[in-house]
Coordinates of C-alpha atoms in Angstrom, one line a residue:
X165 CA 0.2 0.2 0.1
X166 CA 1.3 3.6 -0.8
X167 CA -0.2 6.9 0.4
X168 CA 0.3 9.8 -1.0
X169 CA 0.0 12.8 0.9
X170 CA 0.1 16.4 -0.4
X171 CA 0.7 19.6 1.4
X172 CA 2.8 17.6 3.8
X173 CA 4.9 20.2 4.8
X174 CA 1.9 21.9 6.5
X175 CA 0.6 22.9 9.9
X176 CA -1.6 19.9 9.6
X177 CA 0.2 17.9 7.1
X178 CA 3.4 17.5 9.0
X179 CA 1.8 15.9 12.1
X180 CA -0.5 13.9 9.9
X181 CA 2.5 12.3 7.7
X182 CA 4.5 11.7 10.9
X183 CA 1.9 9.9 12.5
X184 CA 0.9 7.9 9.3
X185 CA 4.7 6.9 9.0
X186 CA 4.9 5.6 12.6
X187 CA 1.5 3.8 12.4
X188 CA 1.8 2.1 8.8
X189 CA 4.5 0.1 7.5
X190 CA 3.2 1.4 4.0
X191 CA 5.4 3.9 2.3
X192 CA 4.3 7.5 2.4
X193 CA 4.9 9.5 -0.4
X194 CA 4.8 13.2 0.7
X195 CA 4.4 15.9 -1.4
X196 CA 4.9 19.8 -1.3
X197 CA 6.1 22.9 -3.1
X198 CA 7.2 24.6 0.0
X199 CA 4.9 27.7 -1.1
X200 CA 3.2 28.3 2.5
X201 CA 6.5 29.4 3.8
X202 CA 7.3 31.7 1.1
X203 CA 3.8 33.1 1.7
X204 CA 4.5 33.8 4.9
X205 CA 7.8 35.4 4.5
X206 CA 6.1 37.6 1.9
X207 CA 3.8 38.8 4.7
X208 CA 7.0 39.8 6.9
X209 CA 6.1 37.1 9.3
X210 CA 7.3 33.9 10.6
X211 CA 6.6 30.5 12.2
X212 CA 6.3 31.0 16.1
X213 CA 7.8 27.5 16.0
X214 CA 11.1 27.1 14.2
X215 CA 10.8 24.4 11.8
X216 CA 13.7 22.6 10.1
X217 CA 15.0 22.5 6.6
X218 CA 12.4 20.6 4.0
X219 CA 14.9 18.2 3.4
X220 CA 16.4 17.7 6.7
X221 CA 12.9 17.3 7.8
X222 CA 11.7 14.6 5.7
X223 CA 15.0 12.7 5.8
X224 CA 15.0 12.3 9.2
X225 CA 12.0 9.9 9.3
X226 CA 12.3 6.6 8.0
X227 CA 9.3 5.5 6.1
X228 CA 8.7 9.0 4.5
X229 CA 10.0 10.3 1.2
X230 CA 9.5 13.4 -0.5
X231 CA 8.6 14.8 -3.7
X232 CA 9.0 18.6 -4.4
X233 CA 6.4 19.7 -7.0
X234 CA 3.6 22.0 -7.9
X235 CA 0.2 19.9 -7.9
X236 CA -1.3 22.9 -10.0
X237 CA 0.9 21.4 -13.1
X238 CA -0.9 18.5 -14.7
X239 CA 1.9 17.1 -16.3
X240 CA 3.8 16.8 -12.7
X241 CA 0.9 15.2 -11.2
X242 CA 0.5 12.5 -14.0
X243 CA 4.1 11.8 -13.8
X244 CA 3.4 11.5 -9.9
X245 CA 0.4 9.1 -9.9
X246 CA 1.8 6.9 -13.0
X247 CA 5.2 6.6 -10.7
X248 CA 3.7 5.8 -7.1
X249 CA 0.2 4.2 -8.2
X250 CA -0.9 5.4 -4.5
X251 CA -3.7 3.3 -3.2
X252 CA -4.8 6.3 -1.0
X253 CA -4.1 10.1 -2.2
X254 CA -4.8 12.3 1.1
X255 CA -4.9 16.1 -0.5
X256 CA -4.3 18.5 1.9
X257 CA -2.3 21.4 0.0
X258 CA -3.8 24.4 -0.5
X259 CA -3.5 28.2 -0.3
X260 CA -5.4 28.4 2.5
X261 CA -5.7 31.9 3.7
X262 CA -9.0 34.0 3.5
X263 CA -7.2 37.2 4.5
X264 CA -4.2 36.7 1.7
X265 CA -6.4 35.6 -1.1
X266 CA -8.3 39.3 -0.3
X267 CA -5.3 41.4 -0.6
X268 CA -6.2 42.2 -4.2
X269 CA -7.1 40.7 -7.5
X270 CA -3.6 39.2 -8.4
X271 CA -3.9 37.0 -5.4
X272 CA -7.7 36.4 -5.5
X273 CA -6.8 35.0 -8.9
X274 CA -3.6 32.8 -7.7
X275 CA -5.5 31.4 -4.7
X276 CA -8.5 30.1 -6.9
X277 CA -6.1 28.8 -9.9
X278 CA -3.9 26.9 -7.4
X279 CA -6.3 25.4 -5.3
X280 CA -8.9 24.5 -7.9
X281 CA -6.3 22.9 -10.3
X282 CA -4.8 21.0 -8.3
X283 CA -8.0 19.2 -6.9
X284 CA -8.9 18.7 -10.7
X285 CA -5.3 17.4 -11.7
X286 CA -5.7 14.7 -8.8
X287 CA -9.1 13.7 -10.0
X288 CA -8.5 13.4 -13.4
X289 CA -5.1 11.9 -13.0
X290 CA -6.4 9.1 -10.8
X291 CA -9.0 8.5 -13.7
X292 CA -6.6 8.8 -16.4
X293 CA -4.0 6.6 -14.9
X294 CA -6.5 4.0 -14.0
X295 CA -6.4 4.0 -10.2
X296 CA -10.1 3.0 -9.9
X297 CA -9.8 1.7 -6.3
X298 CA -7.8 4.2 -4.9
X299 CA -9.3 6.5 -1.9
X300 CA -9.5 10.1 -2.7
X301 CA -9.5 12.2 0.8
X302 CA -9.8 16.1 0.6
X303 CA -9.6 18.3 3.5
X304 CA -11.6 21.1 2.4
X305 CA -13.2 23.8 5.0
X306 CA -16.6 24.4 7.1
X307 CA -16.0 27.8 5.9
X308 CA -17.7 26.9 2.5
X309 CA -21.2 27.0 4.9
X310 CA -21.3 30.5 5.8
X311 CA -23.4 31.1 9.1
X312 CA -26.9 29.5 8.2
X313 CA -29.6 29.7 11.0
X314 CA -30.1 26.1 10.7
X315 CA -28.2 23.0 12.0
X316 CA -25.5 22.2 9.1
X317 CA -25.7 18.7 8.3
X318 CA -22.6 16.1 7.4
X319 CA -23.9 15.5 3.4
X320 CA -26.6 17.1 1.7
X321 CA -29.8 18.9 2.8
X322 CA -33.4 17.2 2.6
X323 CA -35.4 19.2 0.7
X324 CA -39.1 19.1 0.1
X325 CA -40.9 21.6 -2.4
X326 CA -44.3 21.7 -4.5
X327 CA -45.2 17.9 -3.4
X328 CA -41.4 16.4 -4.3
X329 CA -38.3 15.9 -2.0
X330 CA -34.4 15.0 -3.0
X331 CA -31.6 15.4 -1.3
X332 CA -29.5 18.2 -2.5
X333 CA -25.7 19.7 -1.7
X334 CA -25.4 22.4 0.9
X335 CA -25.6 25.6 -0.8
X336 CA -22.1 27.3 -1.3
X337 CA -22.0 30.2 0.8
X338 CA -18.3 31.0 1.4
X339 CA -17.1 34.2 2.5
X340 CA -13.7 34.6 0.7
X341 CA -11.9 33.8 -2.4
X342 CA -10.4 31.3 -0.6
X343 CA -13.3 29.6 0.8
X344 CA -14.9 29.6 -2.6
X345 CA -12.3 27.4 -4.0
X346 CA -13.2 24.7 -1.5
X347 CA -16.6 25.2 -2.7
X348 CA -15.5 24.5 -6.5
X349 CA -13.3 21.5 -5.0
X350 CA -16.9 20.2 -3.5
X351 CA -18.6 20.5 -6.4
X352 CA -15.9 19.1 -8.8
X353 CA -15.7 15.9 -6.5
X354 CA -19.4 15.5 -7.0
X355 CA -18.9 15.7 -10.7
X356 CA -16.2 13.8 -10.8
X357 CA -18.2 11.1 -8.5
X358 CA -20.7 10.9 -11.7
X359 CA -18.1 10.3 -14.0
X360 CA -15.1 8.4 -12.2
X361 CA -15.3 4.8 -10.4
X362 CA -13.5 5.8 -7.1
X363 CA -14.0 6.1 -3.6
X364 CA -14.3 9.8 -2.4
X365 CA -14.3 11.0 1.4
X366 CA -14.3 15.0 1.7
X367 CA -13.1 16.4 5.2
X368 CA -14.8 19.6 5.9
X369 CA -12.3 21.4 8.5
X370 CA -12.7 24.0 11.0
X371 CA -10.6 26.1 12.8
X372 CA -7.6 23.8 14.4
X373 CA -6.4 24.7 17.6
X374 CA -2.7 22.8 19.1
X375 CA 0.8 22.8 18.6
X376 CA 2.1 19.2 19.4
X377 CA 1.3 15.6 19.0
X378 CA 2.7 12.6 20.1
X379 CA 4.9 12.3 17.1
X380 CA 6.0 15.9 17.0
X381 CA 7.4 15.7 20.2
X382 CA 8.9 12.2 19.6
X383 CA 10.5 13.3 16.5
X384 CA 11.6 16.3 18.3
X385 CA 10.5 18.1 15.1
X386 CA 7.4 20.5 15.3
X387 CA 5.0 21.4 13.2
X388 CA 4.6 25.2 11.8
X389 CA 2.4 27.8 13.9
X390 CA 1.7 31.0 12.0
X391 CA 0.3 33.9 14.1
X392 CA 0.4 36.8 11.3
X393 CA -2.9 38.4 10.5
X394 CA -2.7 36.6 7.3
X395 CA -2.0 32.9 8.0
X396 CA -2.7 32.8 11.5
X397 CA -6.1 32.0 12.6
X398 CA -7.7 33.7 15.4
X399 CA -6.9 31.0 18.1
X400 CA -3.4 31.2 17.0
X401 CA -3.3 35.0 16.9
X402 CA -4.9 35.6 20.6
X403 CA -2.8 33.3 22.1
X404 CA 0.6 34.9 20.1
X405 CA -1.0 38.2 21.6
X406 CA -1.4 36.8 24.9
X407 CA 2.3 36.1 24.8
X408 CA 3.4 39.4 23.7
X409 CA 1.4 41.1 26.6
X410 CA -1.0 42.5 23.8
X411 CA -5.0 42.5 25.5
X412 CA -7.1 39.4 23.5
X413 CA -9.5 41.9 21.4
X414 CA -12.7 41.0 21.1
X415 CA -15.2 42.6 18.3
X416 CA -18.8 43.3 20.0
X417 CA -20.0 40.7 22.5
X418 CA -17.8 38.0 20.9
X419 CA -21.2 35.7 21.4
X420 CA -20.8 34.4 17.8
X421 CA -19.5 31.0 17.6
X422 CA -17.2 29.5 15.2
X423 CA -16.7 25.9 14.4
X424 CA -13.3 24.3 16.5
X425 CA -11.3 21.3 16.6
X426 CA -8.1 20.5 18.2
X427 CA -5.3 19.4 16.0
X428 CA -4.9 16.0 17.9
X429 CA -8.5 14.9 16.8
X430 CA -7.8 16.3 13.3
X431 CA -4.8 14.4 12.6
X432 CA -6.4 11.2 14.3
X433 CA -9.5 11.6 12.3
X434 CA -7.4 11.7 8.7
X435 CA -5.2 8.8 9.9
X436 CA -8.2 6.6 10.8
X437 CA -10.0 7.6 7.7
X438 CA -6.4 6.3 5.7
X439 CA -6.1 3.1 7.9
X440 CA -10.1 2.2 7.6
X441 CA -10.7 3.3 3.9
X442 CA -14.0 4.5 2.5
X443 CA -17.6 4.3 4.1
X444 CA -18.8 4.0 0.5
X445 CA -17.4 2.9 -2.5
X446 CA -19.9 4.5 -5.1
X447 CA -20.6 7.9 -3.3
X448 CA -18.5 10.8 -1.3
X449 CA -18.7 10.8 2.2
X450 CA -18.6 14.2 4.0
X451 CA -17.3 14.2 7.5
X452 CA -17.8 17.8 9.1
X453 CA -14.2 17.7 11.4
X454 CA -15.5 20.0 14.5
X455 CA -16.0 18.8 17.9
X456 CA -17.8 22.0 18.7
X457 CA -18.6 25.5 18.0
X458 CA -16.7 28.1 20.4
X459 CA -18.0 31.6 21.1
X460 CA -15.2 33.9 20.5
X461 CA -15.5 35.4 23.9
X462 CA -14.8 32.0 25.4
X463 CA -11.9 31.5 23.5
X464 CA -10.4 34.9 25.0
X465 CA -11.0 34.4 28.1
X466 CA -10.4 30.6 28.2
X467 CA -6.7 31.6 26.8
X468 CA -6.8 34.5 29.6
X469 CA -7.5 31.8 32.3
X470 CA -4.8 29.2 31.0
X471 CA -2.5 31.9 30.8
X472 CA -2.5 32.4 34.1
X473 CA -1.0 29.1 34.8
X474 CA 2.3 30.9 32.6
X475 CA 2.2 34.0 34.6
X476 CA 0.6 35.8 31.4
X477 CA -1.3 38.6 32.3
X478 CA -3.8 38.5 29.2
X479 CA -6.4 40.8 29.5
X480 CA -10.0 40.7 27.4
X481 CA -11.1 43.9 25.7
X482 CA -14.0 44.3 24.1
X483 CA -14.6 46.8 21.1
X484 CA -17.1 48.1 18.7
X485 CA -17.6 45.7 16.1
X486 CA -16.8 46.9 12.8
X487 CA -18.1 43.9 10.9
X488 CA -21.6 43.7 9.4
X489 CA -22.4 40.3 11.3
X490 CA -24.8 38.4 13.5
X491 CA -23.0 38.6 17.0
X492 CA -25.2 36.0 18.7
X493 CA -25.0 33.6 15.5
X494 CA -24.6 30.4 17.4
X495 CA -22.9 28.2 14.2
X496 CA -24.9 24.5 14.9
X497 CA -23.2 22.0 13.1
X498 CA -23.9 18.0 12.8
X499 CA -20.6 15.9 13.5
X500 CA -22.1 12.5 14.6
X501 CA -20.0 10.7 11.6
X502 CA -16.9 12.7 12.4
X503 CA -16.9 11.7 16.3
X504 CA -17.5 8.0 15.3
X505 CA -14.5 8.3 13.0
X506 CA -12.4 9.9 15.3
X507 CA -13.6 8.0 18.4
X508 CA -14.7 10.7 20.2
X509 CA -13.2 14.2 21.2
X510 CA -9.4 13.5 22.1
X511 CA -8.3 17.3 23.5
X512 CA -10.6 19.9 25.0
X513 CA -10.4 23.7 24.0
X514 CA -8.6 24.0 27.6
X515 CA -6.1 21.4 26.9
X516 CA -5.4 22.2 23.4
X517 CA -4.7 26.2 24.6
X518 CA -2.4 24.9 27.4
X519 CA -0.6 23.1 24.2
X520 CA -0.3 26.2 22.5
X521 CA 0.8 28.3 25.1
X522 CA 3.5 26.1 26.8
X523 CA 5.0 26.2 23.1
X524 CA 4.7 29.8 22.5
X525 CA 6.0 31.3 26.0
X526 CA 9.3 29.3 24.9
X527 CA 9.3 31.5 21.7
X528 CA 8.3 34.8 23.5
X529 CA 11.0 36.8 22.0
X530 CA 10.7 35.5 18.5
X531 CA 6.6 36.5 18.6
X532 CA 7.5 40.0 20.3
X533 CA 10.2 40.5 17.3
X534 CA 7.0 40.4 14.7
X535 CA 4.2 41.6 16.7
X536 CA 3.1 44.2 14.3
X537 CA 2.2 41.4 12.3
X538 CA -0.6 40.6 14.2
X539 CA -2.5 43.6 12.1
X540 CA -4.3 43.8 9.2
X541 CA -2.9 45.7 6.2
X542 CA 0.8 44.8 6.8
X543 CA 1.2 43.3 3.7
X544 CA 1.6 45.6 0.4
X545 CA 2.4 45.6 -3.1
X546 CA 5.5 48.1 -3.0

């Protein structure tokens, strides 16, 4: 068995690669073009954790092999699939930043071309290479759902209209040029389902929190942790602000809830999906990779409380909300299929924040040196 893991150098990709390597005897082929490192450097920031040179990083793990290349290049993808004939493709590569995709038209176009091309190249490549039994898994995002005022299903919506009923895909309501790429990917996977004969799983990933897994500790090889405005999530930025001595800024009431999942739970679910194989051979199985939605004010208060354990004086301050949004939106999301896959939640929000702060206090000087990166508008075309 061969597993092809794309985006293996990323925040989620690296700990997933390590767990696959430790749990499976099979060959793990890791693919990346290391663009994430370039994007963060372009924004004037760094990973809070110190990540090794790519060659050093992958060579240190026995059954990981590294292929450097651009998945948006169709010829590269065809050669990759023909050479390795993977039994599973776990596609975790993307330009993942909504703010980066919204800087200007150039970056919006790049994000959409890059992300959609990679997905299409892999789908068509599997079909053209005759890999009809390969399990194709893609991590997309819960951000494609928008903020509907009803519980979001794991799969389609049951719709009744004028005496008829059917299950239809959930409408694409992404709020950024990046999120829309994942809506396109989901739609293209549905189209591929009707034309190609191989099993597919779509894992819609929530905001991920955490810095370490058992494998990153055992290999003494941390995953990256971005805290800048463009590539750091709200969890990352709040934690970095706490370490740097900045107040945690909550807009308005902060009662709107965002779907979240720990790094530990996200990695374990992906590895189990590789191990156990597809749930169905003739349809796409969708997983809402979220343990629970968390209110922004709850997140800030949890960081402040856990911060006390590390001697951090993290104040929570409320500011007038500049955004036009429902400040009390509850974001209900069904996740039974995901929780069954992962075997129940493995790390709570409080445990994950403790994990993050324990890592970041060791890099306090590194974060403080880039504290201006917390703010919007730091990246220009000059």
